[in-house]
mmCIF file with all atom_site columns, C-alpha atoms in Angstrom:
data_model
loop_
_atom_site.group_PDB
_atom_site.id
_atom_site.type_symbol
_atom_site.label_atom_id
_atom_site.label_alt_id
_atom_site.label_comp_id
_atom_site.label_asym_id
_atom_site.label_entity_id
_atom_site.label_seq_id
_atom_site.pdbx_PDB_ins_code
_atom_site.Cartn_x
_atom_site.Cartn_y
_atom_site.Cartn_z
_atom_site.occupancy
_atom_site.B_iso_or_equiv
_atom_site.pdbx_formal_charge
_atom_site.auth_seq_id
_atom_site.auth_comp_id
_atom_site.auth_asym_id
_atom_site.auth_atom_id
_atom_site.pdbx_PDB_model_num
ATOM 1  C CA . UNK A 1 1  ? -0.397  -0.086  -0.110 1.00 59.00 ? 1  UNK A CA 1
ATOM 2  C CA . UNK A 1 2  ? 1.376   3.394   -1.320 1.00 76.00 ? 2  UNK A CA 1
ATOM 3  C CA . UNK A 1 3  ? 1.879   6.314   1.020  1.00 73.00 ? 3  UNK A CA 1
ATOM 4  C CA . UNK A 1 4  ? -1.680  7.959   0.074  1.00 79.00 ? 4  UNK A CA 1
ATOM 5  C CA . UNK A 1 5  ? -3.197  4.808   1.221  1.00 76.00 ? 5  UNK A CA 1
ATOM 6  C CA . UNK A 1 6  ? -1.610  4.392   4.931  1.00 75.00 ? 6  UNK A CA 1
ATOM 7  C CA . UNK A 1 7  ? -2.194  8.353   5.429  1.00 73.00 ? 7  UNK A CA 1
ATOM 8  C CA . UNK A 1 8  ? -6.299  7.577   4.299  1.00 78.00 ? 8  UNK A CA 1
ATOM 9  C CA . UNK A 1 9  ? -6.340  4.283   6.965  1.00 76.00 ? 9  UNK A CA 1
ATOM 10 C CA . UNK A 1 10 ? -4.442  6.183   9.524  1.00 76.00 ? 10 UNK A CA 1
ATOM 11 C CA . UNK A 1 11 ? -7.364  6.606   11.644 1.00 80.00 ? 11 UNK A CA 1
ATOM 12 C CA . UNK A 1 12 ? -8.119  2.891   11.626 1.00 76.00 ? 12 UNK A CA 1
ATOM 13 C CA . UNK A 1 13 ? -5.207  2.143   13.161 1.00 76.00 ? 13 UNK A CA 1
ATOM 14 C CA . UNK A 1 14 ? -5.940  1.783   16.742 1.00 81.00 ? 14 UNK A CA 1
ATOM 15 C CA . UNK A 1 15 ? -8.534  -0.401  15.097 1.00 78.00 ? 15 UNK A CA 1
ATOM 16 C CA . UNK A 1 16 ? -6.404  -2.876  12.899 1.00 78.00 ? 16 UNK A CA 1
ATOM 17 C CA . UNK A 1 17 ? -3.834  -3.062  16.153 1.00 81.00 ? 17 UNK A CA 1
ATOM 18 C CA . UNK A 1 18 ? -6.441  -4.306  18.219 1.00 86.00 ? 18 UNK A CA 1
ATOM 19 C CA . UNK A 1 19 ? -7.702  -6.723  15.873 1.00 85.00 ? 19 UNK A CA 1
ATOM 20 C CA . UNK A 1 20 ? -3.776  -8.052  15.527 1.00 86.00 ? 20 UNK A CA 1
ATOM 21 C CA . UNK A 1 21 ? -3.956  -8.492  19.505 1.00 90.00 ? 21 UNK A CA 1
ATOM 22 C CA . UNK A 1 22 ? -7.295  -9.690  19.486 1.00 92.00 ? 22 UNK A CA 1
ATOM 23 C CA . UNK A 1 23 ? -5.655  -12.431 16.897 1.00 93.00 ? 23 UNK A CA 1
ATOM 24 C CA . UNK A 1 24 ? -2.907  -13.541 18.807 1.00 94.00 ? 24 UNK A CA 1
ATOM 25 C CA . UNK A 1 25 ? -4.664  -13.935 21.706 1.00 95.00 ? 25 UNK A CA 1
ATOM 26 C CA . UNK A 1 26 ? -7.076  -16.228 20.465 1.00 94.00 ? 26 UNK A CA 1
ATOM 27 C CA . UNK A 1 27 ? -4.043  -18.364 18.308 1.00 94.00 ? 27 UNK A CA 1
ATOM 28 C CA . UNK A 1 28 ? -2.497  -18.575 21.962 1.00 94.00 ? 28 UNK A CA 1
ATOM 29 C CA . UNK A 1 29 ? -5.857  -19.730 23.723 1.00 94.00 ? 29 UNK A CA 1
ATOM 30 C CA . UNK A 1 30 ? -6.378  -22.094 20.878 1.00 91.00 ? 30 UNK A CA 1
ATOM 31 C CA . UNK A 1 31 ? -2.642  -23.628 21.330 1.00 92.00 ? 31 UNK A CA 1
ATOM 32 C CA . UNK A 1 32 ? -3.500  -23.832 25.173 1.00 92.00 ? 32 UNK A CA 1
ATOM 33 C CA . UNK A 1 33 ? -6.558  -25.751 24.875 1.00 92.00 ? 33 UNK A CA 1
ATOM 34 C CA . UNK A 1 34 ? -5.475  -27.956 22.204 1.00 92.00 ? 34 UNK A CA 1
ATOM 35 C CA . UNK A 1 35 ? -2.029  -28.861 23.711 1.00 93.00 ? 35 UNK A CA 1
ATOM 36 C CA . UNK A 1 36 ? -1.529  -32.588 24.551 1.00 93.00 ? 36 UNK A CA 1
ATOM 37 C CA . UNK A 1 37 ? 0.303   -31.783 27.757 1.00 93.00 ? 37 UNK A CA 1
ATOM 38 C CA . UNK A 1 38 ? -2.939  -29.811 29.018 1.00 93.00 ? 38 UNK A CA 1
ATOM 39 C CA . UNK A 1 39 ? -4.974  -32.302 27.464 1.00 94.00 ? 39 UNK A CA 1
ATOM 40 C CA . UNK A 1 40 ? -3.252  -35.069 29.315 1.00 94.00 ? 40 UNK A CA 1
ATOM 41 C CA . UNK A 1 41 ? -3.368  -33.543 32.583 1.00 96.00 ? 41 UNK A CA 1
ATOM 42 C CA . UNK A 1 42 ? -7.165  -32.288 32.542 1.00 96.00 ? 42 UNK A CA 1
ATOM 43 C CA . UNK A 1 43 ? -7.347  -36.346 31.731 1.00 96.00 ? 43 UNK A CA 1
ATOM 44 C CA . UNK A 1 44 ? -5.330  -37.069 35.256 1.00 97.00 ? 44 UNK A CA 1
ATOM 45 C CA . UNK A 1 45 ? -7.236  -33.900 37.133 1.00 97.00 ? 45 UNK A CA 1
ATOM 46 C CA . UNK A 1 46 ? -10.889 -35.621 35.842 1.00 97.00 ? 46 UNK A CA 1
ATOM 47 C CA . UNK A 1 47 ? -9.438  -39.503 36.871 1.00 97.00 ? 47 UNK A CA 1
ATOM 48 C CA . UNK A 1 48 ? -8.419  -38.064 40.261 1.00 97.00 ? 48 UNK A CA 1
ATOM 49 C CA . UNK A 1 49 ? -11.889 -36.671 40.662 1.00 97.00 ? 49 UNK A CA 1
ATOM 50 C CA . UNK A 1 50 ? -13.775 -39.627 39.665 1.00 96.00 ? 50 UNK A CA 1
ATOM 51 C CA . UNK A 1 51 ? -11.637 -41.689 42.032 1.00 96.00 ? 51 UNK A CA 1
ATOM 52 C CA . UNK A 1 52 ? -12.426 -38.966 45.040 1.00 96.00 ? 52 UNK A CA 1
ATOM 53 C CA . UNK A 1 53 ? -15.927 -39.434 44.139 1.00 96.00 ? 53 UNK A CA 1
ATOM 54 C CA . UNK A 1 54 ? -16.701 -35.909 43.682 1.00 96.00 ? 54 UNK A CA 1
ATOM 55 C CA . UNK A 1 55 ? -18.109 -36.619 39.822 1.00 96.00 ? 55 UNK A CA 1
ATOM 56 C CA . UNK A 1 56 ? -20.027 -39.665 39.049 1.00 96.00 ? 56 UNK A CA 1
ATOM 57 C CA . UNK A 1 57 ? -19.526 -42.180 36.077 1.00 97.00 ? 57 UNK A CA 1
ATOM 58 C CA . UNK A 1 58 ? -21.463 -40.460 33.853 1.00 97.00 ? 58 UNK A CA 1
ATOM 59 C CA . UNK A 1 59 ? -19.695 -37.201 33.934 1.00 97.00 ? 59 UNK A CA 1
ATOM 60 C CA . UNK A 1 60 ? -16.591 -38.489 33.897 1.00 97.00 ? 60 UNK A CA 1
ATOM 61 C CA . UNK A 1 61 ? -17.457 -40.094 30.262 1.00 97.00 ? 61 UNK A CA 1
ATOM 62 C CA . UNK A 1 62 ? -18.772 -37.199 28.943 1.00 97.00 ? 62 UNK A CA 1
ATOM 63 C CA . UNK A 1 63 ? -15.747 -35.017 30.274 1.00 97.00 ? 63 UNK A CA 1
ATOM 64 C CA . UNK A 1 64 ? -13.394 -37.834 28.870 1.00 97.00 ? 64 UNK A CA 1
ATOM 65 C CA . UNK A 1 65 ? -14.690 -37.686 25.448 1.00 97.00 ? 65 UNK A CA 1
ATOM 66 C CA . UNK A 1 66 ? -14.813 -34.220 25.002 1.00 96.00 ? 66 UNK A CA 1
ATOM 67 C CA . UNK A 1 67 ? -11.207 -34.794 26.282 1.00 96.00 ? 67 UNK A CA 1
ATOM 68 C CA . UNK A 1 68 ? -9.855  -37.104 23.887 1.00 96.00 ? 68 UNK A CA 1
ATOM 69 C CA . UNK A 1 69 ? -11.735 -35.244 21.096 1.00 95.00 ? 69 UNK A CA 1
ATOM 70 C CA . UNK A 1 70 ? -9.513  -32.612 21.870 1.00 94.00 ? 70 UNK A CA 1
ATOM 71 C CA . UNK A 1 71 ? -6.041  -34.795 21.808 1.00 93.00 ? 71 UNK A CA 1
ATOM 72 C CA . UNK A 1 72 ? -7.172  -36.550 18.807 1.00 93.00 ? 72 UNK A CA 1
ATOM 73 C CA . UNK A 1 73 ? -7.152  -32.785 17.181 1.00 91.00 ? 73 UNK A CA 1
ATOM 74 C CA . UNK A 1 74 ? -4.092  -31.862 18.136 1.00 88.00 ? 74 UNK A CA 1
ATOM 75 C CA . UNK A 1 75 ? -2.171  -34.903 17.625 1.00 88.00 ? 75 UNK A CA 1
ATOM 76 C CA . UNK A 1 76 ? -4.224  -34.697 13.998 1.00 89.00 ? 76 UNK A CA 1
ATOM 77 C CA . UNK A 1 77 ? -2.670  -31.290 13.401 1.00 83.00 ? 77 UNK A CA 1
ATOM 78 C CA . UNK A 1 78 ? 0.718   -32.227 14.223 1.00 75.00 ? 78 UNK A CA 1
ATOM 79 C CA . UNK A 1 79 ? 0.785   -30.576 17.439 1.00 58.00 ? 79 UNK A CA 1
ATOM 80 C CA . UNK A 1 80 ? 1.521   -33.769 19.570 1.00 51.00 ? 80 UNK A CA 1
ATOM 81 C CA . UNK A 1 81 ? 4.564   -34.320 21.523 1.00 51.00 ? 81 UNK A CA 1
#
């Protein structure tokens, strides 16, 4: 984009900067959400909750399925360790 285009779009610089920050935060949140290490630690915590009687078997199965789906997505995208 030329100098004139930059000058014309200058009033929108804060909006463009905010959009960039939002994209960066979203990417980091998704990276953490699908991080296999995070998912595995959540699975371990879930099993501890079941063992301690804090949740029942149905709740465990439902949440375990969600976590395993996240892990499968992470491994399919090559973020697995």
